[in-house]
mmCIF file of C-alpha atoms and ligand atoms in Angstrom:
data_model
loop_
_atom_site.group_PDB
_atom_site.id
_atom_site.type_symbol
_atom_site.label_atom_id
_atom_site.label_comp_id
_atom_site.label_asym_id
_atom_site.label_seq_id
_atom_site.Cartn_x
_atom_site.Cartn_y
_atom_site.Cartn_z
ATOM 1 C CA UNK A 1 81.424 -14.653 26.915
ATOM 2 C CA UNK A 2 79.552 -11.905 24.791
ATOM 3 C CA UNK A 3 81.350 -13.095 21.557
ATOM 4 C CA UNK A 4 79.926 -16.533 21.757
ATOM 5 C CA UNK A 5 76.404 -14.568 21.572
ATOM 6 C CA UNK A 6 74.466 -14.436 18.333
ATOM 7 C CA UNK A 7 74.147 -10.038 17.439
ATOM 8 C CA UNK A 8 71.174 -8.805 18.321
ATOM 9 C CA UNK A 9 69.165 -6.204 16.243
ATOM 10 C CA UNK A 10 68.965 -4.339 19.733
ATOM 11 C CA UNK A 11 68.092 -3.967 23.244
ATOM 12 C CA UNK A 12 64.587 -2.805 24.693
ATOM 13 C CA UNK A 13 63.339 -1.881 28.210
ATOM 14 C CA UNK A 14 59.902 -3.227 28.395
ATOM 15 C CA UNK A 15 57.897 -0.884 30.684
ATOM 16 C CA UNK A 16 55.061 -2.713 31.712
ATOM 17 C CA UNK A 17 52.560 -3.644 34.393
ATOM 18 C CA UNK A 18 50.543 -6.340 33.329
ATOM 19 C CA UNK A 19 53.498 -9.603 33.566
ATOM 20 C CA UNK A 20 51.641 -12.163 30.819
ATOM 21 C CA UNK A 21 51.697 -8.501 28.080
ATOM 22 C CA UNK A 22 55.059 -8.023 28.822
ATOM 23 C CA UNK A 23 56.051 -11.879 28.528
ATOM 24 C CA UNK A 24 54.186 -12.016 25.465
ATOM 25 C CA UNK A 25 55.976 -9.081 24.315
ATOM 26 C CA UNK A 26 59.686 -10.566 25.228
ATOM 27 C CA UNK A 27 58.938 -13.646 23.404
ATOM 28 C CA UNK A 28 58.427 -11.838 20.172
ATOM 29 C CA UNK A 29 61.181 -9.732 20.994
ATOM 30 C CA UNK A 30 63.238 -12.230 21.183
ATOM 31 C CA UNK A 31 61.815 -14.303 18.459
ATOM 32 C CA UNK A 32 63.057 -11.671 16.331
ATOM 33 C CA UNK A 33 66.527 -10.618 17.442
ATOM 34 C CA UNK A 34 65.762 -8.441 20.263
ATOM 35 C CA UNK A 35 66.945 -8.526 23.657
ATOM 36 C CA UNK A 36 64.835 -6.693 25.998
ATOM 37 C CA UNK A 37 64.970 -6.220 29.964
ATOM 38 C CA UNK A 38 61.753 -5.947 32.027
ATOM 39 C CA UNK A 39 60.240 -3.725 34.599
ATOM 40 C CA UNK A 40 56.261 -3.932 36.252
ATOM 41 C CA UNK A 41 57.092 -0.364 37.900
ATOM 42 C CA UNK A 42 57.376 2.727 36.779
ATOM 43 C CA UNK A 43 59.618 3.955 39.532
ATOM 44 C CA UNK A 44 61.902 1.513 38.492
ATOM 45 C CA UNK A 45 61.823 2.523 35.001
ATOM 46 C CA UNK A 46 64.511 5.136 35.212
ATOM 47 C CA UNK A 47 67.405 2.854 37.112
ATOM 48 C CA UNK A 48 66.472 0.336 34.973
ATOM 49 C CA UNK A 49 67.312 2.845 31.904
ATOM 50 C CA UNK A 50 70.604 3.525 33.557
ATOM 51 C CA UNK A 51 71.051 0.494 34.169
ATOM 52 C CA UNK A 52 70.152 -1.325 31.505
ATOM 53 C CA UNK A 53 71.135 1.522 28.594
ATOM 54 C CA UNK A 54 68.193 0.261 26.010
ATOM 55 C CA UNK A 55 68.437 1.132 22.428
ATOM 56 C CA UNK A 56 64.250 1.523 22.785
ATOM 57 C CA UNK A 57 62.104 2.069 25.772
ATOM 58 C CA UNK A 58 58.210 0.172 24.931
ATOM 59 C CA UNK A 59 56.223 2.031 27.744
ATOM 60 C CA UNK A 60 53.522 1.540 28.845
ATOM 61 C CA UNK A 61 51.407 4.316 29.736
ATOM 62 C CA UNK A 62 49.466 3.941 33.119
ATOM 63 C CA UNK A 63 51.840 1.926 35.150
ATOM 64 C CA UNK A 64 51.893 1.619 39.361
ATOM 65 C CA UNK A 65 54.606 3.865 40.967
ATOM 66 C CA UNK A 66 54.917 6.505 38.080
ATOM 67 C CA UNK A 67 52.695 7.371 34.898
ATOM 68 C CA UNK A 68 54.289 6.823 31.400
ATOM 69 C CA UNK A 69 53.795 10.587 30.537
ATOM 70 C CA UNK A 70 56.417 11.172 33.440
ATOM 71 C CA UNK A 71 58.983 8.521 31.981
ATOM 72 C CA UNK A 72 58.633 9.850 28.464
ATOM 73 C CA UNK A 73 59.524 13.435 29.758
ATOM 74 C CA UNK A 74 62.390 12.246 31.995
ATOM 75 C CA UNK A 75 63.959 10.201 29.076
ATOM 76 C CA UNK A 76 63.590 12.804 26.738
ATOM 77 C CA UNK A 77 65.502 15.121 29.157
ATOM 78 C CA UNK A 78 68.146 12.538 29.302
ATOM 79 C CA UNK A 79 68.923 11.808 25.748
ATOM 80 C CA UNK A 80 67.483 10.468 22.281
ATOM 81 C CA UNK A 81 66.441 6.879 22.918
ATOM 82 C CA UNK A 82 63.136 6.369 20.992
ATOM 83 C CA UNK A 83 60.191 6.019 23.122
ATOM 84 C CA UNK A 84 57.357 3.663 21.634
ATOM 85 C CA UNK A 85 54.390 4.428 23.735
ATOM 86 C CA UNK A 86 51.540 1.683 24.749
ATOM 87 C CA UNK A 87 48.131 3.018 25.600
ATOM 88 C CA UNK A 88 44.847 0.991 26.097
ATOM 89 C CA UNK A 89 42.352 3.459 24.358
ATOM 90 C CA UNK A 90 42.881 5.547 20.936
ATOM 91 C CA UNK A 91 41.828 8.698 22.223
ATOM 92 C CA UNK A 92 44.794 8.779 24.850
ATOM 93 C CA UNK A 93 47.237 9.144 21.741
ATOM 94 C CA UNK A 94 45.259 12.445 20.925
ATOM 95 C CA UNK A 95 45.966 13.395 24.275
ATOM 96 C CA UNK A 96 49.553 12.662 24.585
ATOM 97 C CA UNK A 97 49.933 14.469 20.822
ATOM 98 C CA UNK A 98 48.505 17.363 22.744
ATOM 99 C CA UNK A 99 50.577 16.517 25.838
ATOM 100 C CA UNK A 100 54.100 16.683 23.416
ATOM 101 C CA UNK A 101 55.738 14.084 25.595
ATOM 102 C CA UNK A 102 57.396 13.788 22.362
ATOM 103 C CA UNK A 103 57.630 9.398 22.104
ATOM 104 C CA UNK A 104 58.702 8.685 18.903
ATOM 105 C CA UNK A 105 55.612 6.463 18.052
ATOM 106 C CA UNK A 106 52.066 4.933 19.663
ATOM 107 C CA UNK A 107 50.466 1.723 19.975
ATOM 108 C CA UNK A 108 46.738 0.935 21.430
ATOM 109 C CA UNK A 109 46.080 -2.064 23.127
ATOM 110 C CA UNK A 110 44.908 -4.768 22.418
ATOM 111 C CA UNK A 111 47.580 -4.469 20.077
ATOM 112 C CA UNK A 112 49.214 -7.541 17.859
ATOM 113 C CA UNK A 113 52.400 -8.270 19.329
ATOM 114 C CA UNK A 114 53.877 -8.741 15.639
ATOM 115 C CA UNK A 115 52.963 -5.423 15.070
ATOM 116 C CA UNK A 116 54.796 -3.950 18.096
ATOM 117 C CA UNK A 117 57.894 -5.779 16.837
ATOM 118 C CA UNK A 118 57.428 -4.606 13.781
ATOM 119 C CA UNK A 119 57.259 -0.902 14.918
ATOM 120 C CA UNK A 120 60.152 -1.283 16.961
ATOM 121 C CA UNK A 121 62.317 -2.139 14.336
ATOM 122 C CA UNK A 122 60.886 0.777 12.298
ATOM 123 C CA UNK A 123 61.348 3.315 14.845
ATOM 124 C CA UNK A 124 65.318 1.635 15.765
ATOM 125 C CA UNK A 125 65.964 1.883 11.980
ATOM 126 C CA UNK A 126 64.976 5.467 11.623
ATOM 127 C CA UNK A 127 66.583 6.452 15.108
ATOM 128 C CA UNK A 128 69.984 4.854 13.660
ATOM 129 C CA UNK A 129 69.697 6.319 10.360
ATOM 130 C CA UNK A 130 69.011 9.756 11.744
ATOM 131 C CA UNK A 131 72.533 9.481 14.311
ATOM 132 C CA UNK A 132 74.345 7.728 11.800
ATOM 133 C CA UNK A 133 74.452 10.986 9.451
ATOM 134 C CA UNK A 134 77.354 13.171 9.795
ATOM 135 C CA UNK A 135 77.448 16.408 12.530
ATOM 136 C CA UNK A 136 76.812 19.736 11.355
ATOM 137 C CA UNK A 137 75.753 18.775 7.452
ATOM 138 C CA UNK A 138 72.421 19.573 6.376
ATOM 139 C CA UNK A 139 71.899 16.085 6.192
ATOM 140 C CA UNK A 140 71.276 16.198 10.003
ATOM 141 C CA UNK A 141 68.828 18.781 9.611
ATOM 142 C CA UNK A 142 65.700 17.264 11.124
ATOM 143 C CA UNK A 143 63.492 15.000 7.814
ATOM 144 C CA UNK A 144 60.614 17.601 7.484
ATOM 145 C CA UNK A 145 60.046 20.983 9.203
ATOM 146 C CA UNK A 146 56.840 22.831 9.086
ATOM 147 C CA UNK A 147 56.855 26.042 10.421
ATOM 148 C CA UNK A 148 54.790 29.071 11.372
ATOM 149 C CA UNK A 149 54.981 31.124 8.759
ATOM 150 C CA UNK A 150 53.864 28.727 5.685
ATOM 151 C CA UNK A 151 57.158 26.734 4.644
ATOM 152 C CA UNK A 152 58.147 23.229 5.027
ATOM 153 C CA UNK A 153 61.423 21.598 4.272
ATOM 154 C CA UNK A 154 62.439 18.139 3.532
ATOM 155 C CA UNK A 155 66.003 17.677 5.410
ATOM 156 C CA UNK A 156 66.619 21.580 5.022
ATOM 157 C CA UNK A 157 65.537 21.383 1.151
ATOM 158 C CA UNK A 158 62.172 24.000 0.889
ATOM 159 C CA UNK A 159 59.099 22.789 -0.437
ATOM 160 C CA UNK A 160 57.202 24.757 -3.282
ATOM 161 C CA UNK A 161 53.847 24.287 -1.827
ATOM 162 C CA UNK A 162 50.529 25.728 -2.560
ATOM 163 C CA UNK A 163 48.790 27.719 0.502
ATOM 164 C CA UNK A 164 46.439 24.592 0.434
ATOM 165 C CA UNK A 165 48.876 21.896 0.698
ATOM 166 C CA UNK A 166 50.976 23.820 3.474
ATOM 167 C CA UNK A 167 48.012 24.258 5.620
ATOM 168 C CA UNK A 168 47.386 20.326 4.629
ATOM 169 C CA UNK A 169 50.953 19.517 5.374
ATOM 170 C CA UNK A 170 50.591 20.999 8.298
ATOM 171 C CA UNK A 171 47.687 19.777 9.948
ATOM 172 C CA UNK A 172 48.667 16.173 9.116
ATOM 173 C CA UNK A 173 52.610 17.136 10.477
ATOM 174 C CA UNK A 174 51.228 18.460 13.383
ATOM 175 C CA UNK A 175 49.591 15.068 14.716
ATOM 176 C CA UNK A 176 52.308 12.603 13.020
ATOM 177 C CA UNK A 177 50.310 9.000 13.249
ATOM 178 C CA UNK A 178 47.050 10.345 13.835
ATOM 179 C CA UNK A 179 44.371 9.171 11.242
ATOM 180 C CA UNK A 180 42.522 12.445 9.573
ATOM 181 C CA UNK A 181 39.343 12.000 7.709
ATOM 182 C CA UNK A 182 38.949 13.750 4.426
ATOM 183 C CA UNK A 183 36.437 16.008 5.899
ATOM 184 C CA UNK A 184 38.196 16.865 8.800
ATOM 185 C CA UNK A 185 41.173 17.855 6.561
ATOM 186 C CA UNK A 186 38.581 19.514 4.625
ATOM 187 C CA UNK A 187 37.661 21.243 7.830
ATOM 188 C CA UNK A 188 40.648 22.279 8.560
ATOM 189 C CA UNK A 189 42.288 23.372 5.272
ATOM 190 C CA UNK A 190 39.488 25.840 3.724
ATOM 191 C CA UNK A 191 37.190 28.140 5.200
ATOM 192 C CA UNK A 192 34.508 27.862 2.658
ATOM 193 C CA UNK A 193 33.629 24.381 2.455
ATOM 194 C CA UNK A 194 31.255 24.654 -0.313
ATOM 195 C CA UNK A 195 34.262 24.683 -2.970
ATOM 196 C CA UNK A 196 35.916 21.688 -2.150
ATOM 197 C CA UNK A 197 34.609 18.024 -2.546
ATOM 198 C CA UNK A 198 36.140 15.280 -0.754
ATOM 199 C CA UNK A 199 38.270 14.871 -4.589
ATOM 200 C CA UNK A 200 40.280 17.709 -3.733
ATOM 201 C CA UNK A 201 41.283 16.138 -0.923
ATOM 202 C CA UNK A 202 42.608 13.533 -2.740
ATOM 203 C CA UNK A 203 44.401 15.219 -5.749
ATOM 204 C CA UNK A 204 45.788 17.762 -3.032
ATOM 205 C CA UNK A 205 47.738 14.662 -1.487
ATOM 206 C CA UNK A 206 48.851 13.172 -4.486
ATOM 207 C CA UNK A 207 50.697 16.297 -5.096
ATOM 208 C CA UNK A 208 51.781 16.884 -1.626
ATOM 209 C CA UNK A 209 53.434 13.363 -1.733
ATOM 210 C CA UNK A 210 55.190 13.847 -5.003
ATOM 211 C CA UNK A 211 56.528 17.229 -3.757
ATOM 212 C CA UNK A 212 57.482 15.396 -0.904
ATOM 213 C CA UNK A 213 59.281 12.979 -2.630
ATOM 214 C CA UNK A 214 60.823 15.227 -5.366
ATOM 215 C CA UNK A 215 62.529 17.149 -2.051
ATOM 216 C CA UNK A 216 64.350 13.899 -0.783
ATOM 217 C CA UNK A 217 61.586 12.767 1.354
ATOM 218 C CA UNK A 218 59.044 10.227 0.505
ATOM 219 C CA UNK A 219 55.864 9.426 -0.483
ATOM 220 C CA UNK A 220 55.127 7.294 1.482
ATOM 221 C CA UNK A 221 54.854 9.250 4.361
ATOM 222 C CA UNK A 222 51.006 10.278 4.042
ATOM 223 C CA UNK A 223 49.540 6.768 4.570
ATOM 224 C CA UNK A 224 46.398 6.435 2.699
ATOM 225 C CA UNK A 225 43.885 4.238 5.386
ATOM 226 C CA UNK A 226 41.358 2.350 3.622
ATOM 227 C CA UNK A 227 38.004 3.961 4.552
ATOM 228 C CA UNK A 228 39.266 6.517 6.691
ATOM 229 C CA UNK A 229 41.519 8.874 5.090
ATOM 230 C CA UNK A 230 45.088 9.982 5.770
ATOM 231 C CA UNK A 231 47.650 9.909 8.526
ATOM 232 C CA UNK A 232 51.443 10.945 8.488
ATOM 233 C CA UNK A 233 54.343 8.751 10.045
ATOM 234 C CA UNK A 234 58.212 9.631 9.136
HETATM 235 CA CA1 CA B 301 49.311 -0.615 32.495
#
């Protein structure tokens, strides 16, 4: 009987080809709260979506049958379930960024299965808060838009942003997880680098996050990486 089962935080559809990853991956799943269904194939990804009706697919990327890039596309056709995508090197994520498969976040292997878990129940949390708000409010507007023509808006409030920290905002919008260091933002932001020092860089974010957070959004969406520099997740 289904009442006389503990909740569960949700179900995932583990899409993956390598059986001790994937068993791994269910026994942190499980460990905390998940339920999660398996498949090795990727032609049996899709039934096993229809099947199965996961609240997250975890998918792997190369896979026998069908490639993960396929799966993504198919399941974003079909509806909104967040896609948490598994490569094995870092450079494939700049490649599916370019790709705009659209999954709503990466992992590289070898990854930490903790971590996986833990993104999982970020992504879930965000995906439920995002369908949970009301139809046709401006609450449902998407939680930041960046445009062409220099404005950004948090949840349909506008952003009063300097030329510099749209073209900032943008570059770090446009590759959401991606790490950026301050001199390729640098790069990227002014044409004459001789100007800038990697400081601006730095006071340039701080006010992009307060704006950010003044609109309704948060600060914490520019991650600082020790190091390395900056990287945006929502
Ligand atoms: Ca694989």
């Amino acid at each position: 009987m289904s009442m006389s089962l503990p909740p569960t935080l949700g179900h995932v559809l583990v899409v993956e080809d390598e059986p001790r990853l994937a068993a791994v991956l269910g026994d942190y799943l499980a460990a905390a709260g998940y339920t999660h269904h398996w498949v090795a194939d990727g032609n049996a990804a899709l039934p096993a979506f229809h099947a199965q009706r996961p609240d997250l697919v975890l998918l792997d990327l190369m896979l026998p049958g069908r490639d993960g890039v396929e799966i993504c596309r198919d399941l974003r056709r079909l509806g909104a379930v967040p896609v948490i995508m598994v490569t094995a090197r870092v450079e494939e994520v700049d490649r599916l960024l370019g790709l705009e498969i659209g999954a709503d976040d990466y992992v590289c292997k070898p990854f930490s299965p903790r971590e996986v878990v833990a993104r999982v129940g970020a992504v879930l949390r965000r995906h439920r808060a995002a369908s949970a708000r009301p139809a046709a409010t401006p609450a449902q507007a998407p939680l930041l838009v960046v445009d062409g023509t220099g404005r950004a808006s948090v949840r349909g409030r506008e952003l009063d942003l300097t030329p510099v920290e749209f073209r900032l905002l943008a570059v770090l919008h446009g590759a959401l997880g991606r790490a950026f260091s301050r001199d390729q933002l640098l790069g990227r932001i002014y044409d004459d680098r001789r100007v800038v020092t990697d400081r601006t860089i730095d006071s340039h974010i701080k006010n992009l996050r307060r704006k950010l957070a003044e609109a309704g959004g948060s600060e914490d969406w520019i991650k600082s990486i020790y190091s390395v520099g900056y990287r945006m997740e929502l």
